[in-house]
PDB file of C-alpha atoms in Angstrom:
ATOM      1  CA  MET T   1     111.346  65.462 150.738  1.00 25.00           C
ATOM      2  CA  THR T   2     111.451  65.919 154.672  1.00 31.00           C
ATOM      3  CA  ASN T   3     107.860  66.874 156.127  1.00 34.00           C
ATOM      4  CA  HIS T   4     109.582  69.358 158.918  1.00 40.00           C
ATOM      5  CA  TYR T   5     106.160  68.849 160.709  1.00 43.00           C
ATOM      6  CA  GLN T   6     106.785  65.633 161.319  1.00 44.00           C
ATOM      7  CA  SER T   7     110.851  66.112 161.724  1.00 49.00           C
ATOM      8  CA  THR T   8     112.442  63.209 162.168  1.00 45.00           C
ATOM      9  CA  ARG T   9     114.925  64.301 165.362  1.00 54.00           C
ATOM     10  CA  GLY T  10     111.416  64.684 167.208  1.00 71.00           C
ATOM     11  CA  GLU T  11     109.787  67.219 168.521  1.00 90.00           C
ATOM     12  CA  PRO T  12     109.518  70.380 166.153  1.00 97.00           C
ATOM     13  CA  ARG T  13     111.963  73.216 167.030  1.00 98.00           C
ATOM     14  CA  VAL T  14     110.966  76.574 166.834  1.00 98.00           C
ATOM     15  CA  ALA T  15     113.766  79.366 166.832  1.00 98.00           C
ATOM     16  CA  LEU T  16     111.333  82.581 166.762  1.00 98.00           C
ATOM     17  CA  VAL T  17     114.343  85.113 165.624  1.00 98.00           C
ATOM     18  CA  THR T  18     114.884  88.418 167.778  1.00 98.00           C
ATOM     19  CA  CYS T  19     117.690  90.755 168.982  1.00 97.00           C
ATOM     20  CA  SER T  20     120.057  91.311 171.802  1.00 96.00           C
ATOM     21  CA  ARG T  21     117.805  93.893 173.597  1.00 94.00           C
ATOM     22  CA  LEU T  22     114.999  91.819 174.081  1.00 96.00           C
ATOM     23  CA  VAL T  23     116.220  88.648 174.627  1.00 97.00           C
ATOM     24  CA  ASP T  24     112.635  86.888 176.253  1.00 96.00           C
ATOM     25  CA  LEU T  25     110.896  88.628 173.031  1.00 97.00           C
ATOM     26  CA  ASP T  26     108.593  91.892 173.102  1.00 96.00           C
ATOM     27  CA  PRO T  27     105.836  90.563 175.454  1.00 96.00           C
ATOM     28  CA  ASP T  28     102.859  90.861 172.492  1.00 97.00           C
ATOM     29  CA  ASP T  29     105.234  87.479 171.109  1.00 98.00           C
ATOM     30  CA  ARG T  30     106.019  85.910 174.020  1.00 98.00           C
ATOM     31  CA  LEU T  31     101.271  84.841 173.595  1.00 98.00           C
ATOM     32  CA  VAL T  32     102.388  82.593 170.647  1.00 98.00           C
ATOM     33  CA  LEU T  33     104.032  80.112 173.119  1.00 98.00           C
ATOM     34  CA  ASP T  34     101.868  78.562 174.520  1.00 98.00           C
ATOM     35  CA  PRO T  35      99.302  77.790 171.994  1.00 98.00           C
ATOM     36  CA  LEU T  36     103.059  76.198 169.648  1.00 98.00           C
ATOM     37  CA  THR T  37     103.158  74.742 173.278  1.00 98.00           C
ATOM     38  CA  ALA T  38      99.953  73.059 172.840  1.00 97.00           C
ATOM     39  CA  ARG T  39     100.348  71.819 169.546  1.00 97.00           C
ATOM     40  CA  GLY T  40     103.613  70.024 170.670  1.00 97.00           C
ATOM     41  CA  ILE T  41     105.939  72.550 168.997  1.00 98.00           C
ATOM     42  CA  ALA T  42     109.087  73.465 171.584  1.00 98.00           C
ATOM     43  CA  ALA T  43     109.736  77.739 170.687  1.00 98.00           C
ATOM     44  CA  GLU T  44     112.671  79.615 171.670  1.00 98.00           C
ATOM     45  CA  ALA T  45     113.946  83.228 171.307  1.00 98.00           C
ATOM     46  CA  ALA T  46     117.427  83.005 169.635  1.00 98.00           C
ATOM     47  CA  VAL T  47     119.295  86.478 168.927  1.00 98.00           C
ATOM     48  CA  TRP T  48     120.312  87.484 164.670  1.00 98.00           C
ATOM     49  CA  ASP T  49     123.559  87.903 165.939  1.00 98.00           C
ATOM     50  CA  ASP T  50     124.379  85.515 168.777  1.00 98.00           C
ATOM     51  CA  PRO T  51     127.155  83.184 166.746  1.00 97.00           C
ATOM     52  CA  GLY T  52     126.583  80.288 169.253  1.00 97.00           C
ATOM     53  CA  VAL T  53     123.208  80.052 167.790  1.00 98.00           C
ATOM     54  CA  ASP T  54     123.220  76.550 165.443  1.00 98.00           C
ATOM     55  CA  TRP T  55     120.565  77.043 163.300  1.00 98.00           C
ATOM     56  CA  SER T  56     120.643  74.236 161.570  1.00 97.00           C
ATOM     57  CA  ALA T  57     118.871  72.524 165.142  1.00 97.00           C
ATOM     58  CA  TYR T  58     115.887  74.199 164.034  1.00 98.00           C
ATOM     59  CA  ASP T  59     113.064  72.806 162.197  1.00 98.00           C
ATOM     60  CA  LEU T  60     111.717  76.357 161.181  1.00 98.00           C
ATOM     61  CA  VAL T  61     113.246  79.980 161.615  1.00 98.00           C
ATOM     62  CA  VAL T  62     110.609  82.978 162.564  1.00 98.00           C
ATOM     63  CA  LEU T  63     111.838  86.398 162.174  1.00 98.00           C
ATOM     64  CA  ARG T  64     109.635  88.145 164.804  1.00 98.00           C
ATOM     65  CA  SER T  65     111.609  91.756 166.636  1.00 96.00           C
ATOM     66  CA  PRO T  66     115.630  91.655 165.374  1.00 96.00           C
ATOM     67  CA  TRP T  67     114.757  95.176 166.044  1.00 94.00           C
ATOM     68  CA  ASP T  68     118.493  96.756 165.765  1.00 93.00           C
ATOM     69  CA  TYR T  69     119.680  95.644 162.233  1.00 94.00           C
ATOM     70  CA  ALA T  70     118.715  98.705 160.993  1.00 90.00           C
ATOM     71  CA  LEU T  71     121.991 100.697 160.962  1.00 89.00           C
ATOM     72  CA  ARG T  72     123.669  96.938 159.921  1.00 94.00           C
ATOM     73  CA  ARG T  73     121.652  95.706 157.106  1.00 95.00           C
ATOM     74  CA  ASP T  74     123.591  94.320 154.554  1.00 96.00           C
ATOM     75  CA  GLU T  75     125.221  92.304 157.392  1.00 98.00           C
ATOM     76  CA  PHE T  76     121.391  90.894 158.442  1.00 98.00           C
ATOM     77  CA  VAL T  77     120.616  90.367 154.887  1.00 98.00           C
ATOM     78  CA  ALA T  78     123.799  88.072 154.540  1.00 98.00           C
ATOM     79  CA  TRP T  79     122.823  86.330 157.778  1.00 98.00           C
ATOM     80  CA  ALA T  80     119.522  85.893 156.327  1.00 98.00           C
ATOM     81  CA  ALA T  81     120.365  84.116 153.728  1.00 98.00           C
ATOM     82  CA  THR T  82     122.693  81.775 156.025  1.00 98.00           C
ATOM     83  CA  VAL T  83     119.431  80.767 156.830  1.00 98.00           C
ATOM     84  CA  PRO T  84     116.741  78.187 154.534  1.00 93.00           C
ATOM     85  CA  THR T  85     114.082  77.764 157.495  1.00 97.00           C
ATOM     86  CA  LEU T  86     113.808  80.975 157.984  1.00 98.00           C
ATOM     87  CA  VAL T  87     110.382  82.652 157.162  1.00 98.00           C
ATOM     88  CA  ASN T  88     109.759  84.812 155.855  1.00 98.00           C
ATOM     89  CA  PRO T  89     112.424  83.475 153.574  1.00 98.00           C
ATOM     90  CA  ALA T  90     115.656  85.652 152.713  1.00 98.00           C
ATOM     91  CA  ASP T  91     114.915  87.059 148.931  1.00 98.00           C
ATOM     92  CA  VAL T  92     111.847  88.796 150.752  1.00 98.00           C
ATOM     93  CA  VAL T  93     113.884  89.802 153.991  1.00 98.00           C
ATOM     94  CA  ARG T  94     116.439  91.161 150.896  1.00 98.00           C
ATOM     95  CA  TRP T  95     113.774  93.336 149.194  1.00 98.00           C
ATOM     96  CA  ASN T  96     111.464  94.519 151.899  1.00 98.00           C
ATOM     97  CA  THR T  97     114.531  96.007 154.420  1.00 97.00           C
ATOM     98  CA  ASP T  98     114.542  98.605 152.104  1.00 97.00           C
ATOM     99  CA  LYS T  99     111.845 100.947 151.703  1.00 96.00           C
ATOM    100  CA  ARG T 100     112.730 101.713 148.099  1.00 96.00           C
ATOM    101  CA  TYR T 101     110.218  99.318 147.579  1.00 97.00           C
ATOM    102  CA  LEU T 102     106.971 101.333 147.990  1.00 97.00           C
ATOM    103  CA  GLY T 103     108.901 102.341 143.935  1.00 95.00           C
ATOM    104  CA  GLU T 104     107.370  98.556 142.448  1.00 97.00           C
ATOM    105  CA  LEU T 105     104.236  98.784 143.932  1.00 98.00           C
ATOM    106  CA  SER T 106     103.369 102.479 143.157  1.00 97.00           C
ATOM    107  CA  ALA T 107     104.846 101.494 139.944  1.00 97.00           C
ATOM    108  CA  ALA T 108     102.384  98.076 139.839  1.00 97.00           C
ATOM    109  CA  ASP T 109      99.455 100.314 140.789  1.00 97.00           C
ATOM    110  CA  VAL T 110      99.216  99.903 144.310  1.00 98.00           C
ATOM    111  CA  PRO T 111      98.154 103.513 145.713  1.00 98.00           C
ATOM    112  CA  THR T 112     101.168 104.286 147.786  1.00 97.00           C
ATOM    113  CA  VAL T 113     101.833 107.554 149.708  1.00 96.00           C
ATOM    114  CA  SER T 114     104.183 109.725 147.685  1.00 94.00           C
ATOM    115  CA  THR T 115     107.961 109.489 148.076  1.00 95.00           C
ATOM    116  CA  SER T 116     110.737 111.379 147.023  1.00 95.00           C
ATOM    117  CA  TRP T 117     114.318 110.366 147.685  1.00 96.00           C
ATOM    118  CA  VAL T 118     118.272 111.488 148.839  1.00 96.00           C
ATOM    119  CA  GLU T 119     120.943 109.795 148.133  1.00 96.00           C
ATOM    120  CA  PRO T 120     123.500 110.305 150.513  1.00 95.00           C
ATOM    121  CA  GLY T 121     126.014 112.595 149.155  1.00 92.00           C
ATOM    122  CA  GLN T 122     123.282 113.866 147.372  1.00 94.00           C
ATOM    123  CA  ALA T 123     121.911 117.578 147.477  1.00 93.00           C
ATOM    124  CA  TRP T 124     118.356 118.555 149.267  1.00 94.00           C
ATOM    125  CA  SER T 125     117.126 121.357 150.293  1.00 91.00           C
ATOM    126  CA  PRO T 126     113.083 121.167 152.184  1.00 92.00           C
ATOM    127  CA  PRO T 127     110.461 121.690 149.025  1.00 86.00           C
ATOM    128  CA  ALA T 128     109.315 125.516 149.160  1.00 83.00           C
ATOM    129  CA  ASP T 129     105.727 125.101 150.017  1.00 77.00           C
ATOM    130  CA  ILE T 130     104.706 124.958 153.118  1.00 76.00           C
ATOM    131  CA  GLY T 131     102.862 121.594 154.491  1.00 90.00           C
ATOM    132  CA  GLU T 132     104.338 119.467 156.499  1.00 94.00           C
ATOM    133  CA  TYR T 133     106.639 116.723 155.729  1.00 94.00           C
ATOM    134  CA  VAL T 134     107.799 112.891 156.830  1.00 94.00           C
ATOM    135  CA  ILE T 135     111.620 112.681 156.758  1.00 95.00           C
ATOM    136  CA  LYS T 136     113.320 109.259 157.386  1.00 94.00           C
ATOM    137  CA  PRO T 137     115.622 106.953 156.371  1.00 94.00           C
ATOM    138  CA  ALA T 138     115.211 104.545 153.856  1.00 94.00           C
ATOM    139  CA  VAL T 139     116.268 101.008 156.584  1.00 94.00           C
ATOM    140  CA  SER T 140     114.947 101.733 159.133  1.00 86.00           C
ATOM    141  CA  ALA T 141     112.733  99.921 161.728  1.00 75.00           C
ATOM    142  CA  GLY T 142     110.608 100.893 164.798  1.00 66.00           C
ATOM    143  CA  SER T 143     109.798 104.511 163.010  1.00 70.00           C
ATOM    144  CA  GLN T 144     113.761 104.787 164.140  1.00 77.00           C
ATOM    145  CA  ASP T 145     115.115 108.754 163.232  1.00 85.00           C
ATOM    146  CA  THR T 146     112.267 109.599 161.728  1.00 90.00           C
ATOM    147  CA  GLY T 147     110.481 113.181 161.675  1.00 93.00           C
ATOM    148  CA  ARG T 148     108.348 115.546 161.541  1.00 94.00           C
ATOM    149  CA  TYR T 149     109.056 118.585 159.920  1.00 95.00           C
ATOM    150  CA  ASP T 150     106.675 121.738 159.657  1.00 94.00           C
ATOM    151  CA  LEU T 151     107.837 122.790 156.431  1.00 92.00           C
ATOM    152  CA  ALA T 152     105.667 127.374 157.385  1.00 92.00           C
ATOM    153  CA  ASP T 153     108.342 126.983 161.205  1.00 93.00           C
ATOM    154  CA  PRO T 154     112.582 128.334 159.527  1.00 92.00           C
ATOM    155  CA  GLU T 155     113.520 126.328 162.506  1.00 94.00           C
ATOM    156  CA  HIS T 156     112.299 123.118 161.709  1.00 94.00           C
ATOM    157  CA  ARG T 157     112.841 124.155 157.808  1.00 94.00           C
ATOM    158  CA  ASP T 158     117.551 123.618 158.964  1.00 93.00           C
ATOM    159  CA  LEU T 159     116.614 120.964 161.424  1.00 94.00           C
ATOM    160  CA  ALA T 160     114.873 118.819 158.347  1.00 92.00           C
ATOM    161  CA  GLU T 161     118.115 119.713 156.800  1.00 94.00           C
ATOM    162  CA  ALA T 162     119.655 118.712 159.693  1.00 93.00           C
ATOM    163  CA  HIS T 163     118.247 115.588 159.801  1.00 95.00           C
ATOM    164  CA  VAL T 164     118.563 114.549 155.733  1.00 95.00           C
ATOM    165  CA  ARG T 165     122.800 115.592 156.025  1.00 94.00           C
ATOM    166  CA  ARG T 166     122.501 113.113 159.137  1.00 93.00           C
ATOM    167  CA  LEU T 167     121.652 110.171 157.307  1.00 93.00           C
ATOM    168  CA  SER T 168     123.191 111.229 154.844  1.00 94.00           C
ATOM    169  CA  ALA T 169     127.407 111.487 156.072  1.00 93.00           C
ATOM    170  CA  ALA T 170     125.994 107.943 157.829  1.00 91.00           C
ATOM    171  CA  GLY T 171     125.617 106.543 154.215  1.00 92.00           C
ATOM    172  CA  ARG T 172     122.295 105.949 154.671  1.00 94.00           C
ATOM    173  CA  THR T 173     118.979 107.088 152.126  1.00 95.00           C
ATOM    174  CA  THR T 174     116.393 109.678 153.045  1.00 96.00           C
ATOM    175  CA  MET T 175     112.519 109.070 152.128  1.00 95.00           C
ATOM    176  CA  VAL T 176     111.191 112.084 152.194  1.00 96.00           C
ATOM    177  CA  GLN T 177     106.620 112.117 152.522  1.00 95.00           C
ATOM    178  CA  PRO T 178     104.027 115.074 153.457  1.00 94.00           C
ATOM    179  CA  TYR T 179     103.175 114.559 156.217  1.00 93.00           C
ATOM    180  CA  LEU T 180      99.146 112.787 155.852  1.00 94.00           C
ATOM    181  CA  SER T 181      97.020 114.598 158.665  1.00 92.00           C
ATOM    182  CA  ALA T 182      94.734 111.642 158.209  1.00 94.00           C
ATOM    183  CA  VAL T 183      96.505 109.973 160.689  1.00 93.00           C
ATOM    184  CA  ASP T 184      96.083 112.779 163.399  1.00 92.00           C
ATOM    185  CA  THR T 185      92.284 111.971 163.213  1.00 93.00           C
ATOM    186  CA  GLU T 186      91.841 108.632 161.674  1.00 94.00           C
ATOM    187  CA  GLY T 187      95.128 107.169 162.702  1.00 95.00           C
ATOM    188  CA  GLU T 188      97.132 104.571 161.128  1.00 96.00           C
ATOM    189  CA  THR T 189      95.948 101.350 160.357  1.00 98.00           C
ATOM    190  CA  ALA T 190      97.208  97.631 160.266  1.00 98.00           C
ATOM    191  CA  LEU T 191      96.176  94.369 158.699  1.00 98.00           C
ATOM    192  CA  LEU T 192      98.035  91.634 160.221  1.00 98.00           C
ATOM    193  CA  PHE T 193      97.455  88.283 157.293  1.00 98.00           C
ATOM    194  CA  LEU T 194      98.986  85.088 158.310  1.00 98.00           C
ATOM    195  CA  ALA T 195      99.842  82.032 156.760  1.00 97.00           C
ATOM    196  CA  GLY T 196      97.148  79.130 155.789  1.00 92.00           C
ATOM    197  CA  PRO T 197      96.506  76.592 154.214  1.00 87.00           C
ATOM    198  CA  ASP T 198      95.825  78.297 150.593  1.00 86.00           C
ATOM    199  CA  GLY T 199      98.227  81.233 151.407  1.00 90.00           C
ATOM    200  CA  LEU T 200      97.737  84.059 153.332  1.00 96.00           C
ATOM    201  CA  ALA T 201      94.678  85.362 154.735  1.00 97.00           C
ATOM    202  CA  PHE T 202      92.932  88.537 156.670  1.00 98.00           C
ATOM    203  CA  SER T 203      93.740  88.150 160.532  1.00 98.00           C
ATOM    204  CA  HIS T 204      92.581  91.300 162.031  1.00 98.00           C
ATOM    205  CA  ALA T 205      93.293  94.966 162.099  1.00 98.00           C
ATOM    206  CA  ILE T 206      94.607  97.321 164.057  1.00 98.00           C
ATOM    207  CA  ARG T 207      94.578 101.337 164.381  1.00 97.00           C
ATOM    208  CA  LYS T 208      97.757 103.073 165.752  1.00 94.00           C
ATOM    209  CA  GLY T 209      97.145 107.044 166.664  1.00 89.00           C
ATOM    210  CA  PRO T 210      99.871 109.657 165.730  1.00 83.00           C
ATOM    211  CA  MET T 211     103.411 108.982 166.291  1.00 73.00           C
ATOM    212  CA  LEU T 212     104.978 112.104 165.276  1.00 79.00           C
ATOM    213  CA  THR T 213     105.319 114.729 167.140  1.00 74.00           C
ATOM    214  CA  GLY T 214     107.746 117.355 166.165  1.00 80.00           C
ATOM    215  CA  PRO T 215     111.686 116.591 164.376  1.00 83.00           C
ATOM    216  CA  ASP T 216     113.596 114.139 165.460  1.00 82.00           C
ATOM    217  CA  LEU T 217     117.351 115.156 166.611  1.00 75.00           C
ATOM    218  CA  GLY T 218     118.483 111.447 167.147  1.00 66.00           C
ATOM    219  CA  PRO T 219     118.276 109.781 170.158  1.00 58.00           C
ATOM    220  CA  ASP T 220     118.786 106.147 170.289  1.00 57.00           C
ATOM    221  CA  GLU T 221     115.202 104.117 170.677  1.00 60.00           C
ATOM    222  CA  LEU T 222     115.237 101.131 169.413  1.00 56.00           C
ATOM    223  CA  TYR T 223     111.540 101.843 168.551  1.00 60.00           C
ATOM    224  CA  LYS T 224     108.809 104.447 169.240  1.00 61.00           C
ATOM    225  CA  ALA T 225     106.020 103.545 172.343  1.00 67.00           C
ATOM    226  CA  GLU T 226     103.039 103.016 169.977  1.00 72.00           C
ATOM    227  CA  GLU T 227      99.445 104.438 170.600  1.00 87.00           C
ATOM    228  CA  ILE T 228      97.320 100.544 169.353  1.00 94.00           C
ATOM    229  CA  THR T 229      93.695  99.776 170.086  1.00 96.00           C
ATOM    230  CA  ALA T 230      92.215  97.697 168.104  1.00 97.00           C
ATOM    231  CA  ARG T 231      89.674  98.045 164.134  1.00 97.00           C
ATOM    232  CA  THR T 232      87.780  97.136 162.289  1.00 97.00           C
ATOM    233  CA  ALA T 233      88.791  96.402 158.879  1.00 97.00           C
ATOM    234  CA  GLY T 234      86.828  98.406 155.586  1.00 97.00           C
ATOM    235  CA  ILE T 235      86.399  97.202 151.801  1.00 98.00           C
ATOM    236  CA  GLU T 236      88.452  99.326 150.526  1.00 98.00           C
ATOM    237  CA  GLN T 237      91.289  99.650 153.130  1.00 98.00           C
ATOM    238  CA  LEU T 238      90.700  95.181 152.427  1.00 98.00           C
ATOM    239  CA  ALA T 239      91.663  95.943 148.552  1.00 98.00           C
ATOM    240  CA  VAL T 240      93.779  98.439 148.628  1.00 98.00           C
ATOM    241  CA  ALA T 241      95.737  95.454 150.533  1.00 98.00           C
ATOM    242  CA  ASP T 242      94.827  92.639 147.847  1.00 98.00           C
ATOM    243  CA  ARG T 243      96.797  95.073 145.628  1.00 98.00           C
ATOM    244  CA  THR T 244      99.935  94.856 147.919  1.00 98.00           C
ATOM    245  CA  LEU T 245      99.477  92.405 148.264  1.00 98.00           C
ATOM    246  CA  ALA T 246      99.417  90.790 145.184  1.00 97.00           C
ATOM    247  CA  ALA T 247     102.663  92.758 143.783  1.00 97.00           C
ATOM    248  CA  VAL T 248     105.125  91.200 146.049  1.00 97.00           C
ATOM    249  CA  PRO T 249     107.839  89.531 144.190  1.00 96.00           C
ATOM    250  CA  GLY T 250     107.620  85.911 144.637  1.00 95.00           C
ATOM    251  CA  GLY T 251     104.487  85.272 145.550  1.00 95.00           C
ATOM    252  CA  THR T 252     102.213  85.513 148.850  1.00 95.00           C
ATOM    253  CA  ARG T 253     102.920  81.545 149.577  1.00 94.00           C
ATOM    254  CA  GLN T 254     106.656  81.769 150.934  1.00 95.00           C
ATOM    255  CA  LEU T 255     104.641  83.750 153.359  1.00 98.00           C
ATOM    256  CA  LEU T 256     104.483  83.385 156.962  1.00 98.00           C
ATOM    257  CA  TYR T 257     102.569  86.562 158.067  1.00 98.00           C
ATOM    258  CA  ALA T 258     102.186  90.865 156.099  1.00 98.00           C
ATOM    259  CA  ARG T 259     100.897  93.272 157.930  1.00 98.00           C
ATOM    260  CA  VAL T 260      99.656  96.009 155.496  1.00 98.00           C
ATOM    261  CA  ASP T 261     100.131  99.763 156.690  1.00 98.00           C
ATOM    262  CA  LEU T 262      96.758 102.438 155.484  1.00 98.00           C
ATOM    263  CA  ILE T 263      96.203 105.775 156.512  1.00 97.00           C
ATOM    264  CA  PRO T 264      93.775 107.796 153.966  1.00 97.00           C
ATOM    265  CA  GLY T 265      95.670 109.635 151.417  1.00 95.00           C
ATOM    266  CA  PRO T 266      94.148 113.709 150.694  1.00 92.00           C
ATOM    267  CA  ASP T 267      91.106 112.209 149.006  1.00 94.00           C
ATOM    268  CA  GLY T 268      90.637 109.965 151.915  1.00 95.00           C
ATOM    269  CA  ALA T 269      90.752 106.811 150.060  1.00 97.00           C
ATOM    270  CA  PRO T 270      93.517 104.387 152.051  1.00 98.00           C
ATOM    271  CA  VAL T 271      97.247 104.517 150.988  1.00 98.00           C
ATOM    272  CA  LEU T 272      99.971 102.731 151.686  1.00 98.00           C
ATOM    273  CA  VAL T 273     102.752 103.837 154.144  1.00 97.00           C
ATOM    274  CA  GLU T 274     105.000 100.477 154.935  1.00 96.00           C
ATOM    275  CA  LEU T 275     104.299  96.654 153.357  1.00 98.00           C
ATOM    276  CA  GLU T 276     106.089  95.432 157.123  1.00 97.00           C
ATOM    277  CA  LEU T 277     107.324  91.855 155.920  1.00 98.00           C
ATOM    278  CA  THR T 278     110.331  91.197 157.716  1.00 97.00           C
ATOM    279  CA  GLU T 279     110.059  92.086 161.364  1.00 96.00           C
ATOM    280  CA  PRO T 280     106.335  93.256 162.332  1.00 96.00           C
ATOM    281  CA  SER T 281     104.604  94.246 165.559  1.00 96.00           C
ATOM    282  CA  LEU T 282     102.117  90.806 164.772  1.00 98.00           C
ATOM    283  CA  PHE T 283      99.667  92.689 167.790  1.00 98.00           C
ATOM    284  CA  LEU T 284      98.174  89.698 168.864  1.00 98.00           C
ATOM    285  CA  GLY T 285      97.006  91.009 172.313  1.00 97.00           C
ATOM    286  CA  TYR T 286      94.579  93.117 170.090  1.00 97.00           C
ATOM    287  CA  ALA T 287      92.120  90.377 168.369  1.00 97.00           C
ATOM    288  CA  ASP T 288      91.290  87.030 170.034  1.00 97.00           C
ATOM    289  CA  GLY T 289      92.097  84.199 168.677  1.00 98.00           C
ATOM    290  CA  ALA T 290      95.144  86.248 167.447  1.00 98.00           C
ATOM    291  CA  PRO T 291      98.286  84.038 168.576  1.00 98.00           C
ATOM    292  CA  ASP T 292      96.512  80.800 168.035  1.00 98.00           C
ATOM    293  CA  ARG T 293      95.729  82.523 163.566  1.00 98.00           C
ATOM    294  CA  LEU T 294      99.825  82.393 164.719  1.00 98.00           C
ATOM    295  CA  ALA T 295     100.967  78.727 166.100  1.00 98.00           C
ATOM    296  CA  THR T 296      98.496  78.141 163.267  1.00 97.00           C
ATOM    297  CA  ALA T 297     100.257  79.696 160.337  1.00 98.00           C
ATOM    298  CA  ILE T 298     104.707  78.011 162.119  1.00 98.00           C
ATOM    299  CA  ALA T 299     102.159  74.402 162.299  1.00 97.00           C
ATOM    300  CA  THR T 300     101.445  75.361 158.298  1.00 96.00           C
ATOM    301  CA  HIS T 301     104.720  75.821 157.425  1.00 96.00           C
ATOM    302  CA  LEU T 302     106.296  73.383 158.951  1.00 97.00           C
ATOM    303  CA  ALA T 303     104.274  70.818 157.618  1.00 93.00           C
ATOM    304  CA  ARG T 304     105.628  71.853 153.922  1.00 85.00           C
ATOM    305  CA  PRO T 305     107.560  69.612 152.308  1.00 77.00           C
ATOM    306  CA  ALA T 306     111.091  70.788 152.412  1.00 64.00           C
TER     307      ALA T 306
END
């Protein structure tokens, strides 16, 4: 068996996968470059759909910011299946890039935000109650095509229906969720996990401020701006994260990283809103040592037998 870290081609080479709109990587991802160099690992950005990239030339291919895949998921999943050294691996990408995985996690007793689904061509009308709701596609990245609707407002009800019709016409499955008002005060907590010798280990946490201010009118954005601060994870949050990761198909030893996004539910207990295993921002700049921990995680995967 080949030990990738002691590459037979000399210095190990790692591709940090991005998209054509971020050819030099997201600034946060660039923080890992110096720690990798210090470990004798050569890393470079590579665009996932660039036909000129020889993926077999890399000892490890690390998904980082391929954030333009949402409208081309089938192509992206097919590409992932051709890269044997991909992390996270292709079967995880296939499962995690369609947010219907939330239904599987809920069935596994993970506390998740209540979600209903509207398939393309299916008729849909806003709920009769007058609460606030979030509408977004089941395949998305960076909060693209996501809107917040106050169903007490007749205009918002019309815009919500238009949003679902727009997604349906594009052949996309729609998610409809109650808006969790605690995000306006407590914010969203993202818990970051990175690979170690014994599997994933908690690294750090951040707080995201509220992002959704109103209806989505279909602007062309790669991702929505985020208000980020460091946060100390609570015991309840870590417990929900552990339950979530324990339910990942195939286990967590195959993973380089994971991000568990939580918001307090109506009773104040944390509920899962997303499990990011494909291309999450890791917020390396918000925790001391996080870039080094990611570099160590990459080195750990390189050292594993093929």
